[in-house]
Coordinates of C-alpha atoms in Angstrom, one line a residue:
X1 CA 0.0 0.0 0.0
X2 CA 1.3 3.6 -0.6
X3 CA 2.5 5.5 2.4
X4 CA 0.7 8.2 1.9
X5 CA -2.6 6.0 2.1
X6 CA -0.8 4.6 5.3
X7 CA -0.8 8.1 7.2
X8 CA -4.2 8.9 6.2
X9 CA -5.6 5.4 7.3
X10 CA -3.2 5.7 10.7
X11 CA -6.0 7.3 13.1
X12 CA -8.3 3.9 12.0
X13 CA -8.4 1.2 9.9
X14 CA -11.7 0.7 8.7
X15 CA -11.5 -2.6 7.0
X16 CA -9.1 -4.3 5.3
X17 CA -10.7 -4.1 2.3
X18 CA -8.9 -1.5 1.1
X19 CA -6.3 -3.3 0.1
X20 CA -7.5 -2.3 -3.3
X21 CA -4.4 0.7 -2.5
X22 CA -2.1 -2.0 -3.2
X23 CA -2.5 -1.4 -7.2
X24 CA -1.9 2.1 -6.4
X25 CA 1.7 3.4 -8.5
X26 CA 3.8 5.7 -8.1
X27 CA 3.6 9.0 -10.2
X28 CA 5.6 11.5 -11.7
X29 CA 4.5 14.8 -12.0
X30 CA 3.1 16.0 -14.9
X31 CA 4.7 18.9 -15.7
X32 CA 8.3 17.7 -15.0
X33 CA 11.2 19.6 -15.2
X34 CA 13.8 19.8 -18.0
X35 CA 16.3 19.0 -15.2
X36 CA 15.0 16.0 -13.7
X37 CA 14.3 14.8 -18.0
X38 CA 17.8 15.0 -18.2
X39 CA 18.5 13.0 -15.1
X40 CA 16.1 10.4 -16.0
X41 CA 17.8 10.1 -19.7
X42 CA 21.2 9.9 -18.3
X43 CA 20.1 7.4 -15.8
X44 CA 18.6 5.4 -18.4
X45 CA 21.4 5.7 -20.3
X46 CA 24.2 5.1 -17.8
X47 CA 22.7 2.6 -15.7
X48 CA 26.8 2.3 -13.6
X49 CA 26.9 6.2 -13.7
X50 CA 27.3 8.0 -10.1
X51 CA 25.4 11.2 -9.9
X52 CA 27.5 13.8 -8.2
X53 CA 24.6 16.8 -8.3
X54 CA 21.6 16.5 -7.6
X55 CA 20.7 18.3 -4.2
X56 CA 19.6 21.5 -6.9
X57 CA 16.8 19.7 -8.2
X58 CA 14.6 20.2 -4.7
X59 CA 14.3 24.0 -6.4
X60 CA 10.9 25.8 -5.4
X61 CA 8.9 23.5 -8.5
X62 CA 10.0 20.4 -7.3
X63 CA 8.7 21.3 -4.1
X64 CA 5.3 22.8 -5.2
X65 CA 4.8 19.5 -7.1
X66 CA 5.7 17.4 -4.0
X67 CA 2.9 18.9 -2.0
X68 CA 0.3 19.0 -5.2
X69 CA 0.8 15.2 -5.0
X70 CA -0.2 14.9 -1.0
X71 CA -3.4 13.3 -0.3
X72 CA -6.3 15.9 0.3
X73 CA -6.9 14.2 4.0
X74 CA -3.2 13.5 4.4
X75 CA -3.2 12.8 8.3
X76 CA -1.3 16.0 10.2
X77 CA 1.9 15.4 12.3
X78 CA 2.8 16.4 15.5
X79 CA 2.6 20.4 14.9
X80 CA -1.3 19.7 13.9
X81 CA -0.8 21.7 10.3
X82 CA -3.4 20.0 7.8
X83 CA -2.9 20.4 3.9
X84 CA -5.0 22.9 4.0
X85 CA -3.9 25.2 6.4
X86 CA -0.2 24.9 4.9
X87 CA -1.8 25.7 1.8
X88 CA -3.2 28.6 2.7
X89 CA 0.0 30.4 1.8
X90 CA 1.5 27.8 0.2
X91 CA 4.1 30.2 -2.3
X92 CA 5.6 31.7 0.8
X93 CA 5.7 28.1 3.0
X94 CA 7.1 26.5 -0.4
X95 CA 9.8 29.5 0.0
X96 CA 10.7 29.5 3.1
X97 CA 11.4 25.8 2.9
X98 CA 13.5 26.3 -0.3
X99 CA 15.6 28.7 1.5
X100 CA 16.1 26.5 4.6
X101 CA 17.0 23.4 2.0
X102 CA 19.6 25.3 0.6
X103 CA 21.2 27.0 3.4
X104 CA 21.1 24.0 5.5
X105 CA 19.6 24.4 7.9
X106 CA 16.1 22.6 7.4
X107 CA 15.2 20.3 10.6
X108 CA 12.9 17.2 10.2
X109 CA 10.3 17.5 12.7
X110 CA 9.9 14.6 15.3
X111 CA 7.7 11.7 13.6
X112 CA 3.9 11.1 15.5
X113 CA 3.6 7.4 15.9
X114 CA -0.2 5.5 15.6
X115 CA -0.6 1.8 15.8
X116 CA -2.7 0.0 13.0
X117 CA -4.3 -3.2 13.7
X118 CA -3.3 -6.2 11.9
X119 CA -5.3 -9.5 11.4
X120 CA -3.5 -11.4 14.0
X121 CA -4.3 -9.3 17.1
X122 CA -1.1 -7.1 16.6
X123 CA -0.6 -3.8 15.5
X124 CA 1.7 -1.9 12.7
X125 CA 3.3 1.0 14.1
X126 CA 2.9 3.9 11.6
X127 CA 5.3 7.4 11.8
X128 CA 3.2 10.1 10.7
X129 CA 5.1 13.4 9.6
X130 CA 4.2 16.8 9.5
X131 CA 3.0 18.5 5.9
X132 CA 6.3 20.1 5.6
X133 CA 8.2 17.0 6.0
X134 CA 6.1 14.9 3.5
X135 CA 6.9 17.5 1.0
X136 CA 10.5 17.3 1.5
X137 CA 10.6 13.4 1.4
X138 CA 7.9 13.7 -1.7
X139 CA 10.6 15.6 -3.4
X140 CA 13.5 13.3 -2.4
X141 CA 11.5 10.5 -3.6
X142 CA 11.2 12.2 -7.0
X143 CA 14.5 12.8 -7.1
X144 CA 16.2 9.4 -6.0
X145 CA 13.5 7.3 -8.4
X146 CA 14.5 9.3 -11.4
X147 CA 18.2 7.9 -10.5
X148 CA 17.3 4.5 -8.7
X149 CA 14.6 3.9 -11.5
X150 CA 16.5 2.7 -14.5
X151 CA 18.8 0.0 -12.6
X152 CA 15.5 -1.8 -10.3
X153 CA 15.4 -5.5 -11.8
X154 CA 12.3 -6.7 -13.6
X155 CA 11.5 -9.0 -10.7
X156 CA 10.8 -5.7 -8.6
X157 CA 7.0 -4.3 -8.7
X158 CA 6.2 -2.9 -5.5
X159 CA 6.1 0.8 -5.5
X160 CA 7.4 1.5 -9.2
X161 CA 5.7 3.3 -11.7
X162 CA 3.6 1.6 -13.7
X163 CA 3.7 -1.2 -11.6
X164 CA 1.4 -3.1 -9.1
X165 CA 0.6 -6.1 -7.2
X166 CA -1.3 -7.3 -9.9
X167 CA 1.5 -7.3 -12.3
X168 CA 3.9 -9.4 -9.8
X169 CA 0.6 -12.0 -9.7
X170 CA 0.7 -12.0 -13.4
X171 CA 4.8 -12.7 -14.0
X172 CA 4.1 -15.4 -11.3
X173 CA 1.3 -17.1 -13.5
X174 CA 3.7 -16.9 -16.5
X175 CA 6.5 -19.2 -15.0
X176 CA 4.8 -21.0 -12.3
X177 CA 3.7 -24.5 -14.6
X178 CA 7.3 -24.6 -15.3
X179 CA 8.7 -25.3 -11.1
X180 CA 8.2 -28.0 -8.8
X181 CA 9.2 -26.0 -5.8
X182 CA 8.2 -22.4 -3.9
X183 CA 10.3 -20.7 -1.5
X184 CA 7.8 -18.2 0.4
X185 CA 9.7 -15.9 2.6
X186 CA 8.7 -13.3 5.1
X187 CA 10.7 -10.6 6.6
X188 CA 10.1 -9.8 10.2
X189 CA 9.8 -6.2 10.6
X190 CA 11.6 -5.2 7.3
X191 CA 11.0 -1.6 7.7
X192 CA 12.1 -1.0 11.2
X193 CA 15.2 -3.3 10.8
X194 CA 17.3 -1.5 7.5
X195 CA 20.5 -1.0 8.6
X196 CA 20.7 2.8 7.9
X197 CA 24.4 2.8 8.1
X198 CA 24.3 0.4 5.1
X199 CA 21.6 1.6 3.4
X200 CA 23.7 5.2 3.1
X201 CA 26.6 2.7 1.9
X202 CA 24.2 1.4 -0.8
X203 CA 23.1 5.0 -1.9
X204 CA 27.0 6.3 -2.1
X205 CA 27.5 3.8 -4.6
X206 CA 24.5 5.9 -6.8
X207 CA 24.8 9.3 -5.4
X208 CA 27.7 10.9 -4.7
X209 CA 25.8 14.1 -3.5
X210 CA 26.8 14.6 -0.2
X211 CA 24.2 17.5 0.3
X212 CA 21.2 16.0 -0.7
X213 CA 22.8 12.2 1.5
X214 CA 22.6 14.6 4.3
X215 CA 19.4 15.3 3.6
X216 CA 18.5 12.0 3.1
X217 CA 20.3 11.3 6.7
X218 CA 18.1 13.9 8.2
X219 CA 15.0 12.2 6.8
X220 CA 16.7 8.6 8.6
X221 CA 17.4 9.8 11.9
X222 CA 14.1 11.6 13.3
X223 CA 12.6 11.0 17.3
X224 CA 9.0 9.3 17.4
X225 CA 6.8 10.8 19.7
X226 CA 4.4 7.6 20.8
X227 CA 1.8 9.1 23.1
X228 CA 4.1 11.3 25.3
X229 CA 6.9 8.9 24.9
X230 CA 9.8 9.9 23.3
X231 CA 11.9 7.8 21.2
X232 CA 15.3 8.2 18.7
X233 CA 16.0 4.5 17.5
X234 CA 18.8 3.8 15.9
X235 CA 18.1 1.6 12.8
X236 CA 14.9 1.5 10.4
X237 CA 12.8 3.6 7.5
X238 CA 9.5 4.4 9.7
X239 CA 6.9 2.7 8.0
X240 CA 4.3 5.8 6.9
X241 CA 7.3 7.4 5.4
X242 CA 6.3 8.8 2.2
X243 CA 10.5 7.7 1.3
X244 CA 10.3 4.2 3.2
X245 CA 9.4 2.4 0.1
X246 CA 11.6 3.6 -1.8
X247 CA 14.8 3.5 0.0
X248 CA 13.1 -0.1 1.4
X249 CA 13.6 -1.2 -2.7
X250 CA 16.9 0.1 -2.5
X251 CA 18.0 -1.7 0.3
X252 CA 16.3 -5.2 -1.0
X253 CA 17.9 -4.4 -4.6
X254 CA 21.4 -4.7 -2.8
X255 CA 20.5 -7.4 -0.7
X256 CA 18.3 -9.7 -3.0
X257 CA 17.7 -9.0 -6.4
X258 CA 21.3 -8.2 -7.3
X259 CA 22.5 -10.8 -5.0
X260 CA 20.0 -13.4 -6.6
X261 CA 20.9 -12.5 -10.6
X262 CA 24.6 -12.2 -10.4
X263 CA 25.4 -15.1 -7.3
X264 CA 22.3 -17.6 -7.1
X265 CA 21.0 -18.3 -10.8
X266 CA 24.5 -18.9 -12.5
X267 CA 25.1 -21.7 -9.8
X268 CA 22.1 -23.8 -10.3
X269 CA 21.3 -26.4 -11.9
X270 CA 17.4 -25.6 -13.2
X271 CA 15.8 -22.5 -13.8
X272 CA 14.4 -20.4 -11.1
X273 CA 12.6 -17.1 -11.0
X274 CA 12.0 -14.5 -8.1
X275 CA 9.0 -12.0 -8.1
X276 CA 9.0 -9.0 -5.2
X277 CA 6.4 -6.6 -4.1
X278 CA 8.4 -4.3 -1.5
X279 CA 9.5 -6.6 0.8
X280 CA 6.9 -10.1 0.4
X281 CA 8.9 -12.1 -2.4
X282 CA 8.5 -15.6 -3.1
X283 CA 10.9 -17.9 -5.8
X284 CA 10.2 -21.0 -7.8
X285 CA 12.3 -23.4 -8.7
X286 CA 12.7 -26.1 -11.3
X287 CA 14.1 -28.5 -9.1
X288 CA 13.9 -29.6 -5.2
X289 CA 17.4 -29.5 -4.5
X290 CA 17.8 -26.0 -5.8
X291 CA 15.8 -24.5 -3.5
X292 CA 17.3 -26.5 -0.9
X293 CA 20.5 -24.7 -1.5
X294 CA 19.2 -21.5 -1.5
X295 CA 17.5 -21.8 1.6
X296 CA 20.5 -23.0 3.3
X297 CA 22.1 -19.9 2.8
X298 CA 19.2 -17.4 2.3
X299 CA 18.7 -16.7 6.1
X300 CA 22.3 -16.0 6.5
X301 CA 22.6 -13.6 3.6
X302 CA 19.9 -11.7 5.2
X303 CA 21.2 -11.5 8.5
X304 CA 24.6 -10.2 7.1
X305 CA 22.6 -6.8 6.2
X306 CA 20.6 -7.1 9.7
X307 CA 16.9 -8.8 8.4
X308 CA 15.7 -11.7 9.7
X309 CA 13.1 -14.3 8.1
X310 CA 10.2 -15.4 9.9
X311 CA 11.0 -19.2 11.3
X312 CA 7.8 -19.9 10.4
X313 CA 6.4 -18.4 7.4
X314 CA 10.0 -18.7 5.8
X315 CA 9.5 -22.2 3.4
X316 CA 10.0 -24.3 1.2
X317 CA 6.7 -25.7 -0.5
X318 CA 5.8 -28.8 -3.1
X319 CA 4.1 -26.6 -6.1
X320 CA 4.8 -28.9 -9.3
X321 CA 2.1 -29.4 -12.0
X322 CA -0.4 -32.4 -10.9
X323 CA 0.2 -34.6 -14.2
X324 CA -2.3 -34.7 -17.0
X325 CA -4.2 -38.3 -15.8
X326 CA -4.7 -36.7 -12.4
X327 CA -8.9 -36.1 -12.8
X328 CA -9.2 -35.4 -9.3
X329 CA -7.9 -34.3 -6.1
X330 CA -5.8 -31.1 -5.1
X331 CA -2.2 -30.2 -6.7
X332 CA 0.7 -31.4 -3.8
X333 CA 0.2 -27.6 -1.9
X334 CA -0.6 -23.8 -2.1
X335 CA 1.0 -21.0 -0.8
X336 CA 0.1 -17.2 -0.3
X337 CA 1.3 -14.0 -2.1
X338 CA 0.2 -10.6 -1.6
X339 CA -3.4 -11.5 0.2
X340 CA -3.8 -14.8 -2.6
X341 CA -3.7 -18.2 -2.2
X342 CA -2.0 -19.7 -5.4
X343 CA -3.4 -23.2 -6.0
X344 CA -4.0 -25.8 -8.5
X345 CA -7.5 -26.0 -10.3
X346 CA -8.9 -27.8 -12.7
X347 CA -10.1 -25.6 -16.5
X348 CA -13.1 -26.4 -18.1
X349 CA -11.4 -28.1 -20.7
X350 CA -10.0 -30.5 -18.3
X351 CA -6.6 -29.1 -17.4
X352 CA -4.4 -28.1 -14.6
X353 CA -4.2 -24.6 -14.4
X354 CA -2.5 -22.0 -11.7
X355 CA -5.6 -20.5 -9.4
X356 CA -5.9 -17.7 -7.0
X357 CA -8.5 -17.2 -4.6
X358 CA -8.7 -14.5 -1.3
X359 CA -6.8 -15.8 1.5
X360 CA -8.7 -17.4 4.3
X361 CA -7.1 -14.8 6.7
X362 CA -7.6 -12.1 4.7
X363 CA -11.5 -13.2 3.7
X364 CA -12.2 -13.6 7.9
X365 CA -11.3 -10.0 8.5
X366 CA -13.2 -8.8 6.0
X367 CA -15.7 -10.1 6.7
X368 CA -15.5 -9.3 10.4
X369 CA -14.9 -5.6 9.1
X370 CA -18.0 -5.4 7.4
X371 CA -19.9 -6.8 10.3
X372 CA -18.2 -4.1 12.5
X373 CA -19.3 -1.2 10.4
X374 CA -22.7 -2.7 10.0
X375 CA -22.7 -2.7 14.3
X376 CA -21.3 0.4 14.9
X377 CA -22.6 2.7 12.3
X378 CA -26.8 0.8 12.2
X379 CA -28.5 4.2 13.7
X380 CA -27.5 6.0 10.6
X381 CA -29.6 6.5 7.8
X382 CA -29.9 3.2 5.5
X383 CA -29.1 5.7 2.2
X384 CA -25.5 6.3 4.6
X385 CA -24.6 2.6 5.3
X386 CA -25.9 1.8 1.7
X387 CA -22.9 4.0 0.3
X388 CA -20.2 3.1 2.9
X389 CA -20.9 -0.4 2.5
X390 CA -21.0 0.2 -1.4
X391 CA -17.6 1.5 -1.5
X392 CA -16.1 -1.1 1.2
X393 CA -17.7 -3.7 -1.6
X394 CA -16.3 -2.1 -4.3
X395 CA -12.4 -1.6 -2.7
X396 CA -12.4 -5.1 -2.1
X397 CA -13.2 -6.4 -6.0
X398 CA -10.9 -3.4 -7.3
X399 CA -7.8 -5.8 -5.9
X400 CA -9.7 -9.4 -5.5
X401 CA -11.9 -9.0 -8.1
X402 CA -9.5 -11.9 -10.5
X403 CA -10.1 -14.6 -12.6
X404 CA -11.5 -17.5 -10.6
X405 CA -11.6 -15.8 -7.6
X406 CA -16.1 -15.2 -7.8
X407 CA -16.7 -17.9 -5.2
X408 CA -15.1 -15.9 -2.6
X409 CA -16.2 -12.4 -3.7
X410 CA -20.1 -14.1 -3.6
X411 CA -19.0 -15.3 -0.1
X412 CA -17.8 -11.6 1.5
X413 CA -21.4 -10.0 -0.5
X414 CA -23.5 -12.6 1.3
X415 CA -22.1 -12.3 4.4
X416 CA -22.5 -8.3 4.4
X417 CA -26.1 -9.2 3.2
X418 CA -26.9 -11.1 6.4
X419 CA -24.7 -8.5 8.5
X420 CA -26.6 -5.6 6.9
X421 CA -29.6 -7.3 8.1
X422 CA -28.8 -8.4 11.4
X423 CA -27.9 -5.0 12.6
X424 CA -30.9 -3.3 10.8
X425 CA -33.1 -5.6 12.8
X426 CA -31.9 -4.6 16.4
X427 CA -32.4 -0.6 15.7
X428 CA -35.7 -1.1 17.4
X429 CA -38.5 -3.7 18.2
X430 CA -41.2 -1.1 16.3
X431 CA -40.6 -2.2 13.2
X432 CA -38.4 -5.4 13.0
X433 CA -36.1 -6.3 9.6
X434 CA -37.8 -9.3 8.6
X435 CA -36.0 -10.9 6.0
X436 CA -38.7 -10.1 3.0
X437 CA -38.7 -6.3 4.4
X438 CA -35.1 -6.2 4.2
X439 CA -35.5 -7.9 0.5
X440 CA -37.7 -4.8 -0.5
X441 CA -34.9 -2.8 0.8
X442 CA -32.1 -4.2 -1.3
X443 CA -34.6 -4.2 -4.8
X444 CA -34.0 0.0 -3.3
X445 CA -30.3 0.3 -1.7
X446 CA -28.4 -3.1 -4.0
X447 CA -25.4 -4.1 -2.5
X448 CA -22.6 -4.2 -5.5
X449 CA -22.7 -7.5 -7.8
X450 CA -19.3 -8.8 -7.0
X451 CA -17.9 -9.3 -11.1
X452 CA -14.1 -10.1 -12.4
X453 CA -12.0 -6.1 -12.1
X454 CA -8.6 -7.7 -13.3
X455 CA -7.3 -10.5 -15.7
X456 CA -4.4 -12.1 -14.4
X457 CA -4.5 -14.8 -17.1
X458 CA -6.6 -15.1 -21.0
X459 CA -7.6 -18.3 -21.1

């Protein structure tokens, strides 16, 4: 999800259907300037080259772009300034700012930290930075993917322009009938365990800037303000960040991606292909004993640059082809991917063919999420739940609306059906919801008909 959608979300999580964020991309500016063009060609075409200026970019148009690209309702940090009001005189702010970026002596403001609630009873701690401070990182972050852009590896999707979670499901389903073998990793706390000191290492080798690296290190090395706690730790890209992902690419470009096309593949024996969103990857393999290898010395290339993979989650998993005579049963395993389960199915025609359908976890809260709203918010007007619940609905089949996936889209719009109900019905004992009043109501209010939003595969 973009970090941007992370601060605004921080205060609460609705439902977890709005993971349909995850296809969100990341965008240039429209009206771009010649400078960064030339940046972006010479990048392109000098994918070794070391950029030694680049700190005059972040002039007063770079910056007046960063903050046209904020979120409307981006959440405030801890001085309280919304959009809004810092738009109010935005030309002077947007001056003032320039100034202090060039003489030096700009300050990043401590980060305000919420907690998000995940699935499994824990929370995501999100840094939330003040307007002026998201502009600053918005304009880094223009800068440094004009340079980083051209030298990410195909395998890469998370947070790239013109790319999305649905393209990584895609390259998946175009090599995945051709391995025997997964490896699903998962990184525990990715974000809050970069080594900065080697992610500035990483960035020399690019950027040879030292203003705009000491910029970056001011960006790095900001207190979090938790309540009225006060904190200054010592490694990690706060997650909320509008830079995190970015430099979080970097640091995984360095660690896995490069590491896997120059070191891994030219040492096995079968073919094997790696696909990334951020930091969830996962790798096939053509043959059992190659993945073996690779997870023998997978967790300790990781902990050489400080990450650590989940005992648990972190496997190796059966995922070959059920043969052609096979007319029933399941394929040897699934595994999970970006909120999918990948699984084995039969076509029409007969055929084994690579499936995806919502992940049980990921189904359970939201369908507890719908329930929730349906409880909390049943004294408003039914036109009012008909729209929220319309566009909760409609997030969800945005990103899990794929081929073969209807069962459980059907399954999340009957369950809000008979949550919608249920809640309707204890408003009042006046005028109970019985079930063929409530059918009237739908013929009025229809809950969305869950349909097919994306083709993975055409077949």
């Amino acid at each position: 999800m973009a970090p941007e959608a992370g601060g605004a979300k921080a205060a609460r999580v609705e439902d977890e259907l709005r993971e349909g964020n995850m296809t969100v991309t990341q965008k240039t500016g429209p009206n771009m300037s010649p400078k960064l063009a030339r940046v972006i060609e010479r990048a392109k075409r000098e994918p070794e080259a070391q950029f030694l200026s680049l700190a005059h970019l972040l002039d007063q148009e770079t910056l007046g772009r960063a903050f046209q690209r904020l979120r409307a309702n981006a959440a405030v940090g801890v001085d309280g300034v919304s959009k809004e009001q810092y738009g109010l005189e935005v030309e002077s702010n947007i001056a003032k700012l320039h100034g202090q970026l060039k003489t030096m002596s700009y300050r990043h403001r401590a980060l305000r930290r919420v907690h998000i609630p995940k699935g499994d009873g824990k929370t995501r701690p999100i840094g939330i930075s003040c307007i002026e401070d998201k502009v600053v990182q918005e304009g880094l972050r223009e800068v440094l993917e004009a340079v980083y852009e051209p030298l990410f590896r195909e395998c890469s999707y998370g947070f790239r322009r013109g790319r999305n979670a649905h393209d990584a499901l895609r390259a998946i389903d175009g090599w995945v009938g051709g391995v025997s073998v997964i490896l699903e990793a998962d990184i525990k706390s990715y974000f809050d365990s970069i080594d900065r000191k080697m992610l500035m290492e990483m960035l020399r080798q690019r950027v040879a800037d030292t203003s705009l690296l000491r910029l970056i290190g001011k960006c790095l090395h900001v207190g979090i303000l938790d309540g009225e706690e006060y904190s200054e730790p010592e490694q990690g890209t706060t997650q909320g960040s509008v830079l995190s992902p970015l430099l979080g690419n970097v640091y995984l470009h360095h660690v896995l991606d490069l590491w896997f096309e120059r070191d891994v593949q030219p040492r096995l024996r079968g073919k094997a292909y790696l696909v990334r969103y951020a930091d969830d990857f996962v790798i096939g393999f053509e043959r059992q004993d190659d993945a073996e290898r690779v997870m023998g010395v997978l967790r300790q290339r990781f902990e050489r640059f400080g990450l650590t993979l989940h005992p648990e989650k972190t496997c190796v998993v059966p995922f070959g082809r059920p043969p052609w005579g096979q007319s029933s049963g399941k394929g040897p395993s699934t595994f999970d991917f970006l909120g999918f389960t990948h699984h084995w199915r039969r076509t029409q025609r007969g055929a084994w063919s690579n499936g995806l359908k919502t992940r049980a976890a990921r189904l359970r809260r939201a369908i507890m999420s719908v329930t929730d709203y349906c409880r909390s918010h049943r004294h408003e007007s039914v036109k009012e739940q008909h729209a929220a619940l319309t566009r909760r609905l409609e997030g969800h089949y945005n990103y899990f609306g794929v081929n073969g996936n209807m069962r459980d889209l059907r399954r999340l719009v009957r369950a809000a059906e008979r949550a919608w109900h249920k809640w309707l019905s204890r408003r009042g004992q006046r005028n109970p919801m019985i079930w063929e009043r409530f059918r009237a109501l739908l013929r009025v209010y229809p809950l969305p008909n869950p349909t097919i939003r994306v083709q993975i595969w055409a077949r």
